[in-house]
């Protein structure tokens, strides 16, 4: 399954309902945060979470991420790969192995 | 570009640094929220945002979403498509067109 | 120390810098979320957090909450007490003791 | 109305329900983020929000902030005033007036 199939489905869903008018970049950014907190809520009081609920909330976060990527004309996979290159520099293997400490943390 | 290529790159990055130990589902859920807020911060005081910064922060949210999907053994694209089916029921075109009102909102 | 002293200090700080123009309710709501995630970041990879950092981030969340309360003409303490009355109904002691399950959860 | 009255009411509410066991610092930090997103949701698609809903969600954020402050033995008002001193240094009036640009932004 490729991103193309998912993006096409999302675009059709939005177009059918005439919802693109609400999908400004700021509104989509807010939506990503709102859904991210619903995902976090699965783990609010416990490290164990209902799997179906996690899948559903994660789907919502991903959905808004894909809509925002489309809005700004970016390819989600490329965004991740580009950022990964930056992160590799920030956390070289020899310094970062086994540790989460940020070396550039102020 | 497919999800497979991105997932392989992320898995290699994590394995090289021995970071899987930190990537529990709860920690990844927290990370999605943390990065979502950094994305939101691009729009904190204005509806106009620096495009490069939005791309970078969106990449971070997507990255943690993909890591969490992998952790729970889910395919990101399938998660989104499955949820889309549910959302179509919740927002039928004839009732939802042009409006964001949730019909099941308490 | 009362809320009056804190609110007066915050209002003076904002007025001196001519920042009220940025403190719209939507911007303040975004700010509360942004700072809440910085607080959450103290616990991103561990349940143990640097105490000074938690105090600082919690201060930021509280600050934006107080600014938003002021913006909408609400008294923070009264907001909390009013909501507590509602929550007492939702979680009667005999049903809620020792459990976090929401009885009205869909 | 002072913080003492509110804190006493919150402590009594928690004690009656034997909920302190869930109110670890990490869980309370997650809760602050979760409620902050519900506040943000009031403004998800519009800059206009239902006032009663904003008051309620803001109350929830404040509630968890006060519970967390209590958990770490901090006085909320003092936290805010202490942080304000730091922020005054970071944004001197002559440099910060009328602008939200962070001078130490990386």
JSON list of C-alpha atoms in Angstrom, two decimals, chain A residues 1 3 5 14 16-18 20-22 35 37 40 43 48 52-53 66-67 71 75 79-80 82 84 95 98-100:
[
{"chain": "A", "resi": 1, "resn": "UNK", "atom": "CA", "xyz": [0.00, 0.00, 0.00]},
{"chain": "A", "resi": 3, "resn": "UNK", "atom": "CA", "xyz": [0.86, 6.86, 0.22]},
{"chain": "A", "resi": 5, "resn": "UNK", "atom": "CA", "xyz": [-3.76, 5.38, -2.42]},
{"chain": "A", "resi": 14, "resn": "UNK", "atom": "CA", "xyz": [-12.56, 15.99, 1.95]},
{"chain": "A", "resi": 16, "resn": "UNK", "atom": "CA", "xyz": [-17.10, 15.23, -1.17]},
{"chain": "A", "resi": 17, "resn": "UNK", "atom": "CA", "xyz": [-17.83, 17.14, 2.03]},
{"chain": "A", "resi": 18, "resn": "UNK", "atom": "CA", "xyz": [-16.48, 20.49, 0.87]},
{"chain": "A", "resi": 20, "resn": "UNK", "atom": "CA", "xyz": [-11.01, 21.92, 2.31]},
{"chain": "A", "resi": 21, "resn": "UNK", "atom": "CA", "xyz": [-12.14, 25.39, 3.40]},
{"chain": "A", "resi": 22, "resn": "UNK", "atom": "CA", "xyz": [-11.48, 24.39, 7.02]},
{"chain": "A", "resi": 35, "resn": "UNK", "atom": "CA", "xyz": [-5.55, 14.18, 18.09]},
{"chain": "A", "resi": 37, "resn": "UNK", "atom": "CA", "xyz": [-3.54, 14.32, 22.99]},
{"chain": "A", "resi": 40, "resn": "UNK", "atom": "CA", "xyz": [-1.81, 10.24, 24.78]},
{"chain": "A", "resi": 43, "resn": "UNK", "atom": "CA", "xyz": [-1.93, 6.07, 28.41]},
{"chain": "A", "resi": 48, "resn": "UNK", "atom": "CA", "xyz": [-1.11, -0.41, 29.30]},
{"chain": "A", "resi": 52, "resn": "UNK", "atom": "CA", "xyz": [-7.95, -0.80, 19.30]},
{"chain": "A", "resi": 53, "resn": "UNK", "atom": "CA", "xyz": [-8.17, 2.66, 20.81]},
{"chain": "A", "resi": 66, "resn": "UNK", "atom": "CA", "xyz": [-1.11, 13.65, 5.75]},
{"chain": "A", "resi": 67, "resn": "UNK", "atom": "CA", "xyz": [-3.68, 16.41, 5.15]},
{"chain": "A", "resi": 71, "resn": "UNK", "atom": "CA", "xyz": [-1.70, 21.33, 2.08]},
{"chain": "A", "resi": 75, "resn": "UNK", "atom": "CA", "xyz": [5.58, 14.28, 0.42]},
{"chain": "A", "resi": 79, "resn": "UNK", "atom": "CA", "xyz": [9.82, 14.82, 4.90]},
{"chain": "A", "resi": 80, "resn": "UNK", "atom": "CA", "xyz": [10.72, 11.96, 7.24]},
{"chain": "A", "resi": 82, "resn": "UNK", "atom": "CA", "xyz": [15.07, 14.44, 4.96]},
{"chain": "A", "resi": 84, "resn": "UNK", "atom": "CA", "xyz": [16.36, 11.67, 9.42]},
{"chain": "A", "resi": 95, "resn": "UNK", "atom": "CA", "xyz": [28.08, 9.48, 20.86]},
{"chain": "A", "resi": 98, "resn": "UNK", "atom": "CA", "xyz": [22.22, 3.77, 24.26]},
{"chain": "A", "resi": 99, "resn": "UNK", "atom": "CA", "xyz": [21.53, 7.33, 25.38]},
{"chain": "A", "resi": 100, "resn": "UNK", "atom": "CA", "xyz": [18.78, 9.85, 24.70]}
]
